[in-house]
Amino acid sequence: MTAKDNKGRTYRKVRSYYPIGVDLDGYMRYGAWQIKELVDLTLQPRTVQKERMIFEFDKSVESADVTVNVYYYISGKKGSIIYTKKRHLVFE
Amino acid sequence: MKILKWMLPFLVIFLSVTVSMAEEADTIDDLLRMYDETTCRDCHPDQYNQWQESFHARAVVSSLKGMNNFFAIGVPKEWERKITKVEVLKCLDCHAPVVNYASEKLAVEIAGMIINAWTNKDEKAKKELSRLNVGCLACHNIKATAPARGLLGEPERGTIYTPNMVISPAHKTEPVNTMNKSLFCAQCHGRYVSSDGEQIMCNTLSGSYYNAYVSQGGSETCQDCHMKKNNRGHLFPGGHDLEIVKEGIGFTAEIRGVRHTVGKWIPRAIVNVDLENRAGHRIPDG
């Protein structure tokens, strides 16, 4: 997700969910034959993953455009946006 | 000599039985002749056309990188072993089950073709490999009885196993109750145990399906979502299809702007996001 304030500054926060290529002992496991047990950071079935993120702007900022994009990556190189939500915020 | 004369017919019978039981192909042409799917296409064009668009139809050529790494690095360099049919089947028992009926020589040749197709970008090798896949007979024969081998026995050549009760006059049909269960898909989309006991977890869908979905009251099968819903049939859409990906992930976001902290009034954006995994397995997985 990104926030761009009226001064032109961009802020970015990312959350990722995937089985990382590292096993429970901390060894890299990328080859299909090497994968036995990986640290699991995926979204688990029948659960809701709740995230709360706070962007803090400079005191003089009057407005910001905030965008939340959900990307799905079928591989490390190929990702697609599956959901987007945007909002223009005005700080009075 | 007399004894040999009497024994000769028995020897011939014994040898012929041995040969027919161990029938193996030495070329991809022979292999695909043994498990010919052209008649499937002719009588079931809708299912065949759906399947042709599926990743099952390109299960070898879409996974060349991973298999090349196994055959070029994993087996010879990391394990310091020779490429044999046993090693080849660690990939191809799932990516092209018909290779179970390849000779030792052909299986090793196929591994070489995979290395060549990926490393040297050999289009001829890739074209030849594109003939190997998870075809009609992979599910409807070769793998059909495996989840209940004790009860159902080995698959019989020429028999079409089906989860339906419709008996076709065109071929021997055997309804089996294995094919509409998740366990059927889990043979490959789960922890795989090869013939020498090596456990391969290159995708582990079934783990989260059983341990985090069914155990929490989930009751849909792989086939319910990936085949029956929206008439997906033999297209088996998965992670490559954004429609089914979106179906599996619920999303809500609230974005709020505030100034807070008394005396400073710092502008902040508070973003609350909920991501719901509505699938029967973890996301992402393979």
Coordinates of C-alpha atoms in Angstrom, one line a residue:
Chain A
M1 CA 0.0 0.0 0.0
T2 CA 1.2 3.5 -0.8
A3 CA 0.4 7.0 0.4
K4 CA 1.4 10.1 -1.6
D5 CA 1.0 13.4 0.3
N6 CA 0.4 16.8 -1.3
K7 CA 4.1 17.7 -0.9
G8 CA 4.9 14.9 -3.4
R9 CA 6.4 12.4 -0.9
T10 CA 5.5 8.8 -1.3
Y11 CA 5.3 6.3 1.6
R12 CA 5.1 2.5 1.1
K13 CA 4.3 -0.4 3.3
V14 CA 4.2 -4.1 2.2
R15 CA 2.9 -7.3 3.7
S16 CA 3.8 -10.6 2.0
Y17 CA 2.3 -14.1 2.4
Y18 CA 4.2 -17.0 1.0
P19 CA 6.2 -20.1 2.0
I20 CA 9.7 -18.7 2.2
G21 CA 12.5 -20.8 0.7
V22 CA 14.0 -21.5 4.0
D23 CA 13.4 -24.6 6.1
L24 CA 12.7 -24.7 9.8
D25 CA 16.5 -25.0 10.6
G26 CA 17.2 -21.9 8.6
Y27 CA 18.7 -23.5 5.5
M28 CA 17.9 -22.3 2.0
R29 CA 15.6 -24.7 0.2
Y30 CA 14.8 -23.7 -3.3
G31 CA 15.1 -26.8 -5.4
A32 CA 12.0 -29.0 -5.6
W33 CA 14.0 -31.9 -4.3
Q34 CA 15.3 -29.9 -1.3
I35 CA 11.9 -28.7 0.0
K36 CA 10.9 -30.8 3.0
E37 CA 9.5 -28.2 5.5
L38 CA 9.5 -24.5 4.8
V39 CA 8.7 -21.6 7.1
D40 CA 5.0 -21.0 6.2
L41 CA 3.9 -17.4 5.9
T42 CA 0.9 -18.1 3.7
L43 CA -2.7 -17.2 4.2
Q44 CA -4.3 -20.1 6.1
P45 CA -7.7 -21.5 5.1
R46 CA -10.9 -20.4 6.9
T47 CA -9.1 -17.5 8.5
V48 CA -9.1 -13.7 8.1
Q49 CA -5.7 -12.0 8.1
K50 CA -6.1 -8.6 9.7
E51 CA -3.6 -5.9 9.0
R52 CA -3.4 -2.4 10.4
M53 CA -1.0 0.1 9.0
I54 CA -0.5 3.7 9.9
F55 CA 1.2 6.3 7.7
E56 CA 2.5 9.3 9.5
F57 CA 2.9 12.5 7.5
D58 CA 4.7 15.7 8.1
K59 CA 2.8 18.2 10.2
S60 CA 2.3 20.6 7.3
V61 CA 0.7 17.9 5.0
E62 CA -2.9 18.9 4.1
S63 CA -3.9 15.9 2.0
A64 CA -2.8 12.4 0.8
D65 CA -3.9 9.8 -1.7
V66 CA -3.8 6.3 -0.2
T67 CA -3.9 3.2 -2.3
V68 CA -4.2 -0.4 -1.2
N69 CA -3.3 -2.9 -3.9
V70 CA -3.5 -6.7 -3.4
Y71 CA -1.1 -8.5 -5.8
Y72 CA -1.1 -12.2 -6.5
Y73 CA 2.3 -13.5 -7.7
I74 CA 2.2 -16.9 -9.5
S75 CA 6.0 -16.7 -9.7
G76 CA 8.6 -14.3 -8.4
K77 CA 8.5 -12.4 -11.7
K78 CA 4.8 -12.4 -12.6
G79 CA 2.3 -10.6 -10.4
S80 CA -1.2 -9.2 -11.0
I81 CA -3.3 -6.8 -9.1
I82 CA -6.5 -8.6 -7.9
Y83 CA -8.0 -5.9 -5.7
T84 CA -7.5 -2.1 -5.3
K85 CA -9.0 0.5 -2.9
K86 CA -8.1 4.2 -3.1
R87 CA -9.0 7.1 -1.0
H88 CA -8.2 10.8 -1.1
L89 CA -7.7 12.1 2.5
V90 CA -7.9 15.7 3.5
F91 CA -6.5 16.7 6.9
E92 CA -8.3 19.8 8.2
Chain B
M1 CA 18.3 -82.8 -24.3
K2 CA 15.0 -84.6 -24.0
I3 CA 14.2 -82.6 -20.9
L4 CA 15.0 -79.4 -22.7
K5 CA 12.7 -80.5 -25.5
W6 CA 9.8 -80.9 -23.0
M7 CA 10.6 -77.7 -21.2
L8 CA 10.8 -75.5 -24.4
P9 CA 7.1 -74.7 -24.6
F10 CA 7.0 -73.8 -20.9
L11 CA 10.0 -71.6 -21.3
V12 CA 8.4 -69.8 -24.3
I13 CA 5.2 -69.3 -22.4
F14 CA 7.0 -68.1 -19.3
L15 CA 9.1 -65.7 -21.3
S16 CA 6.1 -64.3 -23.2
V17 CA 4.3 -63.7 -19.9
T18 CA 7.3 -62.0 -18.5
V19 CA 7.6 -59.8 -21.5
S20 CA 3.9 -58.8 -21.6
M21 CA 3.9 -58.0 -17.9
A22 CA 6.9 -55.8 -18.2
E23 CA 6.0 -54.1 -21.4
E24 CA 7.9 -50.9 -21.6
A25 CA 8.4 -48.4 -24.4
D26 CA 11.8 -47.4 -25.9
T27 CA 10.5 -44.3 -27.7
I28 CA 8.0 -41.6 -26.9
D29 CA 6.1 -42.7 -30.0
D30 CA 5.8 -46.2 -28.6
L31 CA 4.8 -44.9 -25.2
L32 CA 2.0 -42.7 -26.6
R33 CA 0.9 -45.6 -28.7
M34 CA 0.6 -47.8 -25.6
Y35 CA -1.5 -45.1 -23.9
D36 CA -3.3 -43.6 -27.0
E37 CA -5.7 -40.8 -26.2
T38 CA -6.9 -40.0 -29.7
T39 CA -10.1 -41.9 -29.1
C40 CA -10.7 -39.9 -25.9
R41 CA -10.5 -36.7 -28.0
D42 CA -12.9 -38.1 -30.7
C43 CA -15.7 -39.1 -28.4
H44 CA -15.3 -36.5 -25.6
P45 CA -14.4 -33.3 -27.5
D46 CA -15.7 -30.9 -24.8
Q47 CA -13.6 -32.4 -22.1
Y48 CA -10.6 -32.8 -24.3
N49 CA -10.8 -29.2 -25.5
Q50 CA -11.1 -28.0 -21.9
W51 CA -8.1 -30.1 -20.9
Q52 CA -6.0 -28.8 -23.8
E53 CA -6.3 -25.3 -22.3
S54 CA -5.3 -26.6 -18.8
F55 CA -1.9 -26.7 -17.2
H56 CA -2.3 -30.5 -17.0
A57 CA -1.9 -30.4 -20.8
R58 CA 1.5 -28.8 -20.5
A59 CA 2.6 -30.2 -17.2
V60 CA 6.1 -31.0 -18.5
V61 CA 6.9 -28.0 -20.6
S62 CA 5.6 -25.6 -18.1
S63 CA 7.9 -27.0 -15.4
L64 CA 11.1 -27.4 -17.3
K65 CA 13.1 -25.1 -15.1
G66 CA 12.5 -27.1 -11.9
M67 CA 12.9 -30.5 -13.5
N68 CA 16.1 -29.3 -15.2
N69 CA 17.5 -28.2 -11.9
F70 CA 16.7 -31.6 -10.4
F71 CA 18.2 -33.6 -13.3
A72 CA 21.2 -31.3 -13.9
I73 CA 22.1 -30.3 -10.4
G74 CA 20.1 -32.1 -7.7
V75 CA 20.7 -35.7 -8.7
P76 CA 24.2 -35.6 -10.2
K77 CA 25.8 -32.8 -8.1
E78 CA 24.0 -32.7 -4.8
W79 CA 23.1 -36.3 -4.4
E80 CA 26.0 -37.6 -6.5
R81 CA 23.8 -40.2 -8.2
K82 CA 23.3 -41.3 -11.7
I83 CA 20.1 -40.4 -13.5
T84 CA 18.0 -43.5 -13.5
K85 CA 14.3 -44.1 -14.1
V86 CA 13.7 -44.1 -10.4
E87 CA 15.1 -40.5 -10.2
V88 CA 13.2 -39.5 -13.4
L89 CA 9.9 -40.6 -11.9
K90 CA 10.4 -38.4 -8.9
C91 CA 9.2 -35.6 -11.3
L92 CA 7.5 -37.4 -14.1
D93 CA 5.3 -39.8 -12.1
C94 CA 3.2 -36.7 -11.5
H95 CA 4.1 -34.4 -14.5
A96 CA 3.7 -37.3 -17.0
P97 CA 2.6 -40.5 -15.4
V98 CA 2.8 -42.4 -18.7
V99 CA 6.6 -42.4 -18.2
N100 CA 6.0 -45.2 -15.6
Y101 CA 5.8 -47.4 -18.8
A102 CA 9.0 -46.1 -20.4
S103 CA 12.0 -48.3 -20.5
E104 CA 15.0 -47.3 -18.3
K105 CA 16.7 -46.1 -21.5
L106 CA 13.8 -43.9 -22.5
A107 CA 13.3 -42.4 -19.1
V108 CA 16.9 -41.3 -18.9
E109 CA 16.6 -39.9 -22.5
I110 CA 13.6 -37.9 -21.4
A111 CA 15.6 -36.4 -18.5
G112 CA 18.3 -35.5 -21.1
M113 CA 15.7 -33.9 -23.3
I114 CA 14.5 -31.8 -20.3
I115 CA 18.0 -30.6 -19.6
N116 CA 18.5 -29.8 -23.3
A117 CA 15.2 -28.0 -23.7
W118 CA 15.9 -25.8 -20.7
T119 CA 19.6 -25.3 -20.8
N120 CA 20.1 -25.1 -24.6
K121 CA 16.6 -23.8 -25.4
D122 CA 16.3 -26.7 -27.8
E123 CA 12.9 -26.2 -29.4
K124 CA 12.9 -29.6 -31.0
A125 CA 13.3 -31.3 -27.6
K126 CA 10.7 -29.0 -26.1
K127 CA 8.2 -29.9 -28.9
E128 CA 8.8 -33.6 -28.3
L129 CA 8.4 -33.1 -24.5
S130 CA 5.1 -31.2 -25.1
R131 CA 3.6 -34.6 -26.0
L132 CA 4.1 -35.7 -22.4
N133 CA 1.6 -34.4 -19.9
V134 CA -1.1 -35.2 -17.4
G135 CA -3.3 -36.7 -20.1
C136 CA -6.7 -38.3 -20.0
L137 CA -5.3 -41.7 -19.1
A138 CA -3.1 -40.3 -16.4
C139 CA -6.2 -39.8 -14.3
H140 CA -8.6 -42.1 -15.9
N141 CA -6.3 -45.1 -15.8
I142 CA -2.7 -44.9 -14.6
K143 CA -3.4 -43.0 -11.3
A144 CA -7.1 -44.0 -10.9
T145 CA -6.8 -46.8 -8.4
A146 CA -3.7 -45.7 -6.5
P147 CA -5.5 -44.1 -3.5
A148 CA -7.1 -47.5 -2.8
R149 CA -4.7 -50.0 -4.4
G150 CA -5.5 -52.6 -1.8
L151 CA -9.2 -52.6 -2.7
L152 CA -9.0 -51.7 -6.4
G153 CA -5.8 -53.3 -7.5
E154 CA -3.5 -52.3 -10.3
P155 CA -5.1 -50.3 -13.1
E156 CA -6.0 -52.5 -16.0
R157 CA -4.7 -51.5 -19.5
G158 CA -7.6 -50.3 -21.7
T159 CA -10.1 -49.8 -18.9
I160 CA -11.4 -46.3 -18.3
Y161 CA -11.9 -45.5 -14.6
T162 CA -14.5 -42.9 -13.9
P163 CA -16.2 -41.4 -10.8
N164 CA -19.5 -41.5 -12.7
M165 CA -21.9 -44.5 -12.9
V166 CA -22.3 -44.1 -16.6
I167 CA -21.0 -47.2 -18.4
S168 CA -19.8 -46.4 -21.9
P169 CA -20.2 -49.1 -24.6
A170 CA -17.1 -47.8 -26.4
H171 CA -14.7 -49.1 -23.8
K172 CA -14.4 -51.1 -20.6
T173 CA -15.6 -48.7 -17.9
E174 CA -14.9 -49.1 -14.2
P175 CA -16.6 -46.7 -11.8
V176 CA -14.4 -46.0 -8.8
N177 CA -15.1 -43.9 -5.7
T178 CA -11.5 -42.7 -5.6
M179 CA -11.6 -40.1 -8.3
N180 CA -14.1 -37.6 -6.8
K181 CA -12.1 -37.4 -3.6
S182 CA -9.4 -34.8 -2.7
L183 CA -7.1 -37.7 -1.9
F184 CA -7.0 -38.5 -5.6
C185 CA -5.6 -35.1 -6.5
A186 CA -3.4 -35.2 -3.3
Q187 CA -1.4 -38.0 -4.9
C188 CA 0.5 -35.3 -6.7
H189 CA -0.7 -32.0 -5.2
G190 CA 0.6 -33.0 -1.8
R191 CA 3.5 -34.7 -0.1
Y192 CA 4.8 -37.2 -2.6
V193 CA 6.6 -40.4 -1.6
S194 CA 8.7 -41.9 -4.4
S195 CA 9.4 -45.6 -4.9
D196 CA 12.7 -45.4 -3.0
G197 CA 11.0 -43.6 -0.1
E198 CA 12.3 -40.1 -0.9
Q199 CA 9.7 -37.6 0.3
I200 CA 9.1 -34.6 -2.0
M201 CA 7.2 -31.6 -0.9
C202 CA 7.5 -29.3 -3.9
N203 CA 3.8 -28.5 -3.4
T204 CA 1.9 -29.3 -0.3
L205 CA -1.7 -28.3 -0.9
S206 CA -3.1 -31.4 0.7
G207 CA -1.3 -30.7 4.0
S208 CA -3.3 -27.4 4.6
Y209 CA -6.4 -29.0 3.0
Y210 CA -6.6 -31.8 5.6
N211 CA -5.0 -30.1 8.6
A212 CA -6.3 -26.5 8.4
Y213 CA -9.5 -26.8 6.2
V214 CA -11.2 -30.1 6.8
S215 CA -10.1 -30.1 10.4
Q216 CA -11.9 -26.7 10.8
G217 CA -15.1 -28.1 9.3
G218 CA -14.4 -27.5 5.6
S219 CA -16.3 -30.0 3.4
E220 CA -15.6 -29.1 -0.2
T221 CA -13.3 -31.2 -2.3
C222 CA -10.7 -30.1 -4.8
Q223 CA -13.1 -31.3 -7.5
D224 CA -16.0 -29.2 -6.1
C225 CA -14.1 -25.9 -6.6
H226 CA -11.7 -26.7 -9.4
M227 CA -14.0 -28.7 -11.6
K228 CA -17.7 -28.6 -10.7
K229 CA -18.1 -24.9 -9.8
N230 CA -18.8 -22.6 -12.8
N231 CA -18.6 -25.7 -15.0
R232 CA -14.8 -25.5 -14.9
G233 CA -14.6 -29.2 -15.8
H234 CA -11.3 -30.4 -17.2
L235 CA -9.8 -26.9 -17.3
F236 CA -8.8 -27.4 -13.6
P237 CA -8.1 -23.7 -13.1
G238 CA -5.7 -22.9 -10.2
G239 CA -3.2 -20.2 -9.3
H240 CA -2.7 -19.2 -12.9
D241 CA -6.3 -18.2 -13.2
L242 CA -7.1 -14.8 -11.6
E243 CA -10.9 -15.5 -11.5
I244 CA -10.5 -18.5 -9.2
V245 CA -7.7 -16.7 -7.2
K246 CA -10.1 -13.8 -6.5
E247 CA -12.8 -16.3 -5.6
G248 CA -10.4 -17.7 -3.0
I249 CA -9.4 -14.4 -1.4
G250 CA -11.9 -12.0 0.2
F251 CA -10.7 -8.3 0.6
T252 CA -12.0 -5.3 2.6
A253 CA -10.0 -2.1 3.3
E254 CA -10.9 0.9 5.4
I255 CA -8.8 4.0 4.9
R256 CA -9.2 6.9 7.3
G257 CA -7.4 10.2 7.7
V258 CA -7.0 11.8 11.1
R259 CA -4.9 14.4 12.9
H260 CA -4.1 13.2 16.4
T261 CA -1.8 13.4 19.3
V262 CA -2.9 16.4 21.3
G263 CA -0.8 19.5 20.9
K264 CA 0.9 18.2 17.8
W265 CA -2.0 17.3 15.5
I266 CA 0.1 15.1 13.2
P267 CA -1.7 14.0 10.0
R268 CA -2.0 10.2 9.8
A269 CA -3.6 7.7 7.5
I270 CA -5.0 4.6 9.3
V271 CA -5.5 1.6 7.0
N272 CA -7.3 -1.5 8.1
V273 CA -7.2 -4.5 5.7
D274 CA -8.9 -7.9 6.0
L275 CA -7.8 -10.7 3.7
E276 CA -10.0 -13.8 4.0
N277 CA -8.7 -17.1 2.7
R278 CA -11.9 -18.7 1.4
A279 CA -10.1 -21.5 -0.4
G280 CA -9.8 -25.0 1.0
H281 CA -6.0 -24.7 1.3
R282 CA -3.4 -22.2 2.1
I283 CA -2.7 -19.4 -0.4
P284 CA -0.4 -19.4 -2.2
D285 CA 0.5 -23.0 -2.8
G286 CA 0.9 -25.4 -5.8

